[in-house]
mmCIF file of C-alpha atoms and ligand atoms in Angstrom:
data_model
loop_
_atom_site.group_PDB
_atom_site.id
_atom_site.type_symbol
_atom_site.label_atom_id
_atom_site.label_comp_id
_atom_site.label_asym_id
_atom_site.label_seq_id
_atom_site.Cartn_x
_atom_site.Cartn_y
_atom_site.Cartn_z
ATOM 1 C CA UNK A 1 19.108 -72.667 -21.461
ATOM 2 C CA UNK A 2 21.127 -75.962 -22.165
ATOM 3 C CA UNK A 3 19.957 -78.238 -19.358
ATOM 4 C CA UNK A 4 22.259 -81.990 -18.821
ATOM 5 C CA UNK A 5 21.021 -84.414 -16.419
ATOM 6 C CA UNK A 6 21.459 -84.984 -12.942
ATOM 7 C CA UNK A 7 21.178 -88.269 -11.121
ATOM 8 C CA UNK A 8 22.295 -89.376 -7.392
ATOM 9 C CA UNK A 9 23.008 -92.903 -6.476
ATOM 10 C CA UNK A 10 22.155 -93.958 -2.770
ATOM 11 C CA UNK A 11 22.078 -97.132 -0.839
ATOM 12 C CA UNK A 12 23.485 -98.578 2.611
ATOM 13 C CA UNK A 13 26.925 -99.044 2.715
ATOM 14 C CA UNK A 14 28.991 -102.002 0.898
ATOM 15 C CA UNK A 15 26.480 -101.298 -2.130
ATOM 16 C CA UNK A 16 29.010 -100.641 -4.675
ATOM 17 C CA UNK A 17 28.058 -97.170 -5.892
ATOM 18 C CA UNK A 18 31.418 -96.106 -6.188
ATOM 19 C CA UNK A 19 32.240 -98.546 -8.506
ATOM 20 C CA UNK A 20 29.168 -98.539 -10.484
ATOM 21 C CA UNK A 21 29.354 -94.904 -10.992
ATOM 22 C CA UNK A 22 32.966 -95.229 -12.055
ATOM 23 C CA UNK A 23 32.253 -97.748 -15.042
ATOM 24 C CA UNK A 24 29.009 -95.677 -15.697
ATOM 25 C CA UNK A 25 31.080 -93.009 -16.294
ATOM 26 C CA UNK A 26 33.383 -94.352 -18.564
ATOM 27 C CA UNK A 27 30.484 -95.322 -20.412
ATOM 28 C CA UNK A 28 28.935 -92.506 -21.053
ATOM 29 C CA UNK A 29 32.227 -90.831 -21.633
ATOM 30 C CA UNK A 30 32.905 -93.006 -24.669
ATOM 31 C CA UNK A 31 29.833 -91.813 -25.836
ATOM 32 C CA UNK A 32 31.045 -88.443 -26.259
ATOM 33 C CA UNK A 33 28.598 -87.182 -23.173
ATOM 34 C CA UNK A 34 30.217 -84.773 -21.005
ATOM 35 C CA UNK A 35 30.279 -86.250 -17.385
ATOM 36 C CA UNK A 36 31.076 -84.907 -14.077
ATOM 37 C CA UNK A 37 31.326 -87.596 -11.220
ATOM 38 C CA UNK A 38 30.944 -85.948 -8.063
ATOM 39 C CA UNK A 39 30.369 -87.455 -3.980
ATOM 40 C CA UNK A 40 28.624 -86.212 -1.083
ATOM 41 C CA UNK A 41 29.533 -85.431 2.109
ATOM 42 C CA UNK A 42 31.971 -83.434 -0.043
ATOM 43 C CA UNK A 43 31.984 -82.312 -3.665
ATOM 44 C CA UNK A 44 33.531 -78.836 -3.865
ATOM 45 C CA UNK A 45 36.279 -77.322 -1.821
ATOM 46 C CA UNK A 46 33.656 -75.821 1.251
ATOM 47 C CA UNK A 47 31.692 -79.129 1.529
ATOM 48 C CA UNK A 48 35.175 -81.414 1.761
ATOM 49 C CA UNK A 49 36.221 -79.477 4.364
ATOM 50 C CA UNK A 50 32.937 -80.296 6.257
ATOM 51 C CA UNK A 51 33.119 -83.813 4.867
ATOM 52 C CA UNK A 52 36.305 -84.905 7.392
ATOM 53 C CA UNK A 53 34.315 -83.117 10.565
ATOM 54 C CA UNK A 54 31.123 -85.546 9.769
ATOM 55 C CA UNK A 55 32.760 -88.835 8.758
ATOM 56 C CA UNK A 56 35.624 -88.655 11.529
ATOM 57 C CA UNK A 57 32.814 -88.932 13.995
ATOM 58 C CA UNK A 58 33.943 -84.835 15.207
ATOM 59 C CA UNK A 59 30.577 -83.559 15.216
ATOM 60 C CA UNK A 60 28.738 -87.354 16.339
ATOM 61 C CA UNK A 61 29.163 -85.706 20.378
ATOM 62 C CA UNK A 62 27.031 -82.600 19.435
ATOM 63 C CA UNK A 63 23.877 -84.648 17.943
ATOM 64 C CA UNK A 64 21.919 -85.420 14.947
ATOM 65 C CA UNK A 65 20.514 -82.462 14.411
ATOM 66 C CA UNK A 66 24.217 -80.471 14.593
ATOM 67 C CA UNK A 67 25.069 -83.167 11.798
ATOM 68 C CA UNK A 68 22.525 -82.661 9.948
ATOM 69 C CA UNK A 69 23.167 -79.147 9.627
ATOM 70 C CA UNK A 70 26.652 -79.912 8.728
ATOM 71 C CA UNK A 71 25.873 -81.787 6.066
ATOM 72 C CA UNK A 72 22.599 -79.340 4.892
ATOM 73 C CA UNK A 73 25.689 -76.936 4.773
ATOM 74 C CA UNK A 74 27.984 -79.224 2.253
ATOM 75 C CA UNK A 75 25.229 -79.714 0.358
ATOM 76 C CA UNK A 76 24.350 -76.561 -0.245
ATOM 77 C CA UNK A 77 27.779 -75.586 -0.827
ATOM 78 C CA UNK A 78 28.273 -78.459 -3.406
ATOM 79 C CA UNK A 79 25.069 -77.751 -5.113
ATOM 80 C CA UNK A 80 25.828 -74.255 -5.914
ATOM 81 C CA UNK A 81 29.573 -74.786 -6.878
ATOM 82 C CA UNK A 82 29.388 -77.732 -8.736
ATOM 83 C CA UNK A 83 25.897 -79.688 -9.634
ATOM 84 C CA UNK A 84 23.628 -76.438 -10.979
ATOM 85 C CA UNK A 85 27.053 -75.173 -12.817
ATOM 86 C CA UNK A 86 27.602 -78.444 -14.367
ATOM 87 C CA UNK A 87 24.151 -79.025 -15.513
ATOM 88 C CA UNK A 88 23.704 -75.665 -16.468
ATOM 89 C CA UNK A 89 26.157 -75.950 -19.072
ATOM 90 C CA UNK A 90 24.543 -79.562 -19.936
ATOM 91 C CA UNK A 91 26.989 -81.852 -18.591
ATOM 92 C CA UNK A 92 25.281 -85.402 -16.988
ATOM 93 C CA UNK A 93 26.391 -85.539 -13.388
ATOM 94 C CA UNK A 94 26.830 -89.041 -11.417
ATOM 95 C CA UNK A 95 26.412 -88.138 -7.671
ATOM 96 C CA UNK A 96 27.649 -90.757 -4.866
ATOM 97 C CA UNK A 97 24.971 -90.068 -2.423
ATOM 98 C CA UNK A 98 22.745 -86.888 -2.061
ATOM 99 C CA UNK A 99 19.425 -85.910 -0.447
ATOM 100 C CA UNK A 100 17.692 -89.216 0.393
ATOM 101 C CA UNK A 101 21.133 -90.086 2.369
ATOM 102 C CA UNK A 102 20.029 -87.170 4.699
ATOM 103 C CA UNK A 103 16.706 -88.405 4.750
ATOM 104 C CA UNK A 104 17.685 -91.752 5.636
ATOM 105 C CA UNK A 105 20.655 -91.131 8.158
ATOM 106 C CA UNK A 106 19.729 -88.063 10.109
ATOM 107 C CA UNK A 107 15.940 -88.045 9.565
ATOM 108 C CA UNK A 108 14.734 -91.796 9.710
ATOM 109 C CA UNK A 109 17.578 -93.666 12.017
ATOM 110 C CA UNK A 110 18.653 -90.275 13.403
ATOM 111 C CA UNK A 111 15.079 -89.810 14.516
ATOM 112 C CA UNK A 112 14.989 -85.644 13.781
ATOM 113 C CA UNK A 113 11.770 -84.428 13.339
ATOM 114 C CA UNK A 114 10.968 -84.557 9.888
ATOM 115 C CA UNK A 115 9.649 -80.711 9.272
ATOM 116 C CA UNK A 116 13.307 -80.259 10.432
ATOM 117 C CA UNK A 117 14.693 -82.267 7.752
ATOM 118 C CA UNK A 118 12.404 -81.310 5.601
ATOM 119 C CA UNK A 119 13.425 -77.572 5.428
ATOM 120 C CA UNK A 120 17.009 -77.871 5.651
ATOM 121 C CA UNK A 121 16.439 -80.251 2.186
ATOM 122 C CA UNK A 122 15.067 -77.356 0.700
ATOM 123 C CA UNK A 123 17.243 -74.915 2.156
ATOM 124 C CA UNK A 124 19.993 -77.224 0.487
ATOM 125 C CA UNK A 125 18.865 -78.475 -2.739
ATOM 126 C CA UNK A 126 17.642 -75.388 -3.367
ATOM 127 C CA UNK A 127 15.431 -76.858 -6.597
ATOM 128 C CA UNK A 128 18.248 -78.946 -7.649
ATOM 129 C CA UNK A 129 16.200 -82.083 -7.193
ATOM 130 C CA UNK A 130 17.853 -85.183 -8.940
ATOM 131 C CA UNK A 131 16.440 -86.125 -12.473
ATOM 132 C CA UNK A 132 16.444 -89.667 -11.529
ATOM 133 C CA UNK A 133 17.890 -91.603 -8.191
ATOM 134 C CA UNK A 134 19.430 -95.051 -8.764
ATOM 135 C CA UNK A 135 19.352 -96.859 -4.820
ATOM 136 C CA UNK A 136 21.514 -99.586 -5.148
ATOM 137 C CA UNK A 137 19.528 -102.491 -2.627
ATOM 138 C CA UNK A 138 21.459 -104.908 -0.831
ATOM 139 C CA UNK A 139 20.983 -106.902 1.745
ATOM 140 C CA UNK A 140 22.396 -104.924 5.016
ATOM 141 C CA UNK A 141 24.614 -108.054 6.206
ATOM 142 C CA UNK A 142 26.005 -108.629 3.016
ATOM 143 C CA UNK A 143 26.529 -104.441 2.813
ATOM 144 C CA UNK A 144 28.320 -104.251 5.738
ATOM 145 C CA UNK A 145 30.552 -107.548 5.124
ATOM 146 C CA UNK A 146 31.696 -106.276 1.362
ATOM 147 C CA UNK A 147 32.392 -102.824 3.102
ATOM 148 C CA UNK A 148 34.730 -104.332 5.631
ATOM 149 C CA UNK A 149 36.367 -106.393 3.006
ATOM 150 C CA UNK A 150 36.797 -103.321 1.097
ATOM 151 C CA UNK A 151 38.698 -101.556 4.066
ATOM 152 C CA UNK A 152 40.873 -104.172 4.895
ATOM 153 C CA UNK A 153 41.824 -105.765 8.563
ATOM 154 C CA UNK A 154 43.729 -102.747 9.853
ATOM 155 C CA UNK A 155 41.169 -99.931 9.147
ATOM 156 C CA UNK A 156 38.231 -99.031 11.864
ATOM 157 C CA UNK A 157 35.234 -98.343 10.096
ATOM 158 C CA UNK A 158 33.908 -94.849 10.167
ATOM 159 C CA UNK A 159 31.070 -92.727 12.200
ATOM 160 C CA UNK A 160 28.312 -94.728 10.044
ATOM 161 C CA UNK A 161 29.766 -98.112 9.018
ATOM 162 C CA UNK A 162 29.944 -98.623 13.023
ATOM 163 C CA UNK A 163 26.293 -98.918 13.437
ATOM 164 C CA UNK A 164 24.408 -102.175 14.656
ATOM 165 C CA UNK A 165 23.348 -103.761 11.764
ATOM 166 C CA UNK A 166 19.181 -103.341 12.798
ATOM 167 C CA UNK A 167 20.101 -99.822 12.239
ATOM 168 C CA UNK A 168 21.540 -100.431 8.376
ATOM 169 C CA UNK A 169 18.575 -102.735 7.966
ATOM 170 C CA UNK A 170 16.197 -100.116 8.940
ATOM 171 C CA UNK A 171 18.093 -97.753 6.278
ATOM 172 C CA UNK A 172 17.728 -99.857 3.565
ATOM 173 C CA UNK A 173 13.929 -100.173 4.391
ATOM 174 C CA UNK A 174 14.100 -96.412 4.373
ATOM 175 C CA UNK A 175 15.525 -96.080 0.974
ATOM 176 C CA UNK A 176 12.939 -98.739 0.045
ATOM 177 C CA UNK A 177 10.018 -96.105 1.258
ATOM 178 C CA UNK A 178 11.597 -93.476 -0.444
ATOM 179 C CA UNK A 179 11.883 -95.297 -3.985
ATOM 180 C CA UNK A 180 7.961 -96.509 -3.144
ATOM 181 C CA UNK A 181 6.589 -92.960 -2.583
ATOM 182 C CA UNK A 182 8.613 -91.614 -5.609
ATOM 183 C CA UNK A 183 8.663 -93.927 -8.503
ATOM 184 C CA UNK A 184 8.898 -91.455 -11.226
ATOM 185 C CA UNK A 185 12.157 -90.271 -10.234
ATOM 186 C CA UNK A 186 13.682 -93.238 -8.051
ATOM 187 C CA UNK A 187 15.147 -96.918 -8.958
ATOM 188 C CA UNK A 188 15.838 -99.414 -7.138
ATOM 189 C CA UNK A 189 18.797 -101.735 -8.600
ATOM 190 C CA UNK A 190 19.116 -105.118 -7.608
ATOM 191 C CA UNK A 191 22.907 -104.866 -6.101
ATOM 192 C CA UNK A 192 23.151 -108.452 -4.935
ATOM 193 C CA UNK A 193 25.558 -110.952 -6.973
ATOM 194 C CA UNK A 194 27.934 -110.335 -9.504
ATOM 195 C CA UNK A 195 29.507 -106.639 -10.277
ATOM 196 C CA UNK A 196 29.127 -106.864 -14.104
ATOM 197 C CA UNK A 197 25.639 -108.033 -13.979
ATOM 198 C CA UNK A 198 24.789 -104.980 -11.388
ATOM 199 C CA UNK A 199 26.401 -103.037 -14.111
ATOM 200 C CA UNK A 200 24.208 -104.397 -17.099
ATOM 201 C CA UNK A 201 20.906 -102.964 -14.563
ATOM 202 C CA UNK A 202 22.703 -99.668 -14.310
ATOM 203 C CA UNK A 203 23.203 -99.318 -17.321
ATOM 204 C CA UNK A 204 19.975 -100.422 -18.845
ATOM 205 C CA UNK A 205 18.651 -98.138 -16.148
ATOM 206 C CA UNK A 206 20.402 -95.077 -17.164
ATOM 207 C CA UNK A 207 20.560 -95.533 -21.088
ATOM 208 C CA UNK A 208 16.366 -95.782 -20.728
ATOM 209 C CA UNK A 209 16.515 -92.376 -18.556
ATOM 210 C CA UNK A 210 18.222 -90.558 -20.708
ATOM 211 C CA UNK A 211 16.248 -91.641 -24.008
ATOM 212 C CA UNK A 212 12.990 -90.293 -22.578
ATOM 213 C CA UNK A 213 14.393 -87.570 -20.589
ATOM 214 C CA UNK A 214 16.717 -85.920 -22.846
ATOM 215 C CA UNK A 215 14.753 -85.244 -26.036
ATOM 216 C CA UNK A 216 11.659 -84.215 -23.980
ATOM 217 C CA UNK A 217 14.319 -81.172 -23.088
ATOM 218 C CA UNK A 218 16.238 -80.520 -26.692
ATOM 219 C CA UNK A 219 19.130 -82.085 -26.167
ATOM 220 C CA UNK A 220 22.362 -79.965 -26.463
ATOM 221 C CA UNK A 221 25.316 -80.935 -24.452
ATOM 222 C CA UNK A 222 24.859 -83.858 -23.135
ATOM 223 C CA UNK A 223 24.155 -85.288 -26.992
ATOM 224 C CA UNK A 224 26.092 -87.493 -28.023
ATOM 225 C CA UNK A 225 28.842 -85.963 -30.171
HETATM 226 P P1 LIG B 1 31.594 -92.615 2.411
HETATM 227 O O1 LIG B 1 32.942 -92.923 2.962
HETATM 228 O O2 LIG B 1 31.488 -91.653 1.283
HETATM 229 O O3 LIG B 1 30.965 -93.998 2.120
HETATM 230 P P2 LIG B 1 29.873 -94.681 1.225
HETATM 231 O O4 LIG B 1 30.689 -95.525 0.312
HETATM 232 O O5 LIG B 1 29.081 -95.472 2.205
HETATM 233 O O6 LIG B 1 29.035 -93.640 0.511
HETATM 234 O O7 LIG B 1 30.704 -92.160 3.639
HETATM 235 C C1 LIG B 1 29.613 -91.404 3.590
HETATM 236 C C2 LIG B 1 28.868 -91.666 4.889
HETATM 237 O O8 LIG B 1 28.109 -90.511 5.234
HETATM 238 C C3 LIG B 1 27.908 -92.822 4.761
HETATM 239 O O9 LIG B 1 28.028 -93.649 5.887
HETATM 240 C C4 LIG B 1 26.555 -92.161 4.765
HETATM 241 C C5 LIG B 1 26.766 -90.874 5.487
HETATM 242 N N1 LIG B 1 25.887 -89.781 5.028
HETATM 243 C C6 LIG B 1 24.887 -89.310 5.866
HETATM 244 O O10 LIG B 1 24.754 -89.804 6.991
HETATM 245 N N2 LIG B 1 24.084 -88.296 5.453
HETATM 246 C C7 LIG B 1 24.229 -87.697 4.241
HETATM 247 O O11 LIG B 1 23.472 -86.762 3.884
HETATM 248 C C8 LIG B 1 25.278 -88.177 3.371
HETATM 249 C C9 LIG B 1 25.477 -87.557 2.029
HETATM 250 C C10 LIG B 1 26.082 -89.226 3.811
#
């Protein structure tokens, strides 16, 4: 079965994945790979709808553990509409944010027990486990200052931006854990400095991936034209 490539991008917020995954894109689409660029909470009809309930702060009365549901439930939803169909047919799919967001946010400074999380990953991902995970590390000050920038002076900042900013520097140290204990499918990107030169480690990143990964699999679709 033609098989593309998945990979997630995570990190604290102010990071820059949106960006990087935009000029990644373009990239890659120049070089004739078909690309789907995709975002979680959200994704796919179903998990958008969720995505509003989570990020206004609706569900923040009911407790981690309803959130985390919420967003097991997106996931799954975007997973099975979107990622596995996309891959499937051998596109390379850029993901803003996926399963180590959970683990960082609800499990690790949402304190749920982690069997919990643990099963409602599976229950989600459902096998589709990321080919590679790029976490974009920044400093958690420096995170939350380039996100405000990036919402202006009139705009609150949402359910997780609003956080103390021990809490962010916890999650990055959480992301850091998570790239530690799986190195063969997690790395961590310098994000600090300069956009274009966080772009030349993305990139070098990526290009590397897909050299080793996609021959190993008999590359179809997501060859280069
Ligand atoms: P978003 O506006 O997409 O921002 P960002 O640019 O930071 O990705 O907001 C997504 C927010 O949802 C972000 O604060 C992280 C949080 N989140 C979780 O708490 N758990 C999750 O599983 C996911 C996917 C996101």
């Amino acid at each position: 079965m033609a098989k593309g490539f998945f990979i997630t991008f995570e990190g604290g917020e102010g990071a820059g994945k949106s960006t990087q995954i935009a000029r990644l894109a373009a990239k890659l689409r120049a070089k004739k790979y078909d690309v789907v660029v995709t975002r979680e909470p959200g994704g796919s009809p179903g998990a958008e709808a969720v995505r509003h309930v989570l990020l206004s702060g609706a569900a923040e009365p009911f407790g981690p553990g309803m959130e985390a549901l919420l967003f097991a439930a997106a996931r799954s939803d975007h997973v099975e509409q979107v990622i596995r169909p996309a891959v499937d047919r051998g596109a390379i799919v850029l993901c803003d944010r996926f399963m180590d967001s959970s683990r960082v946010y609800q499990g690790v400074t949402g304190g749920l027990d982690p069997a919990f999380m643990r099963a409602l990953e599976r229950v989600a991902v459902n096998g589709m486990v990321p080919d590679r995970t790029l976490i974009l590390d920044l400093d958690a000050e420096e995170g939350l200052r380039r996100a405000g920038d990036r919402r202006g002076a009139g705009d609150a900042p949402d359910r997780y931006e609003k956080e103390t900013l021990a809490v962010h520097q916890r999650r990055r140290d959480a992301f850091l854990a998570i790239a530690a204990a799986e190195p063969e499918r997690c790395i961590v990107i310098d994000a600090s400095g300069d956009m274009g030169v966080v772009e030349d480690r993305v990139t070098a990143a990526i290009f590397a991936a897909l050299e080793v990964k996609l021959p190993a699999r008999g590359r179809r679709q997501a060859t280069p034209a």
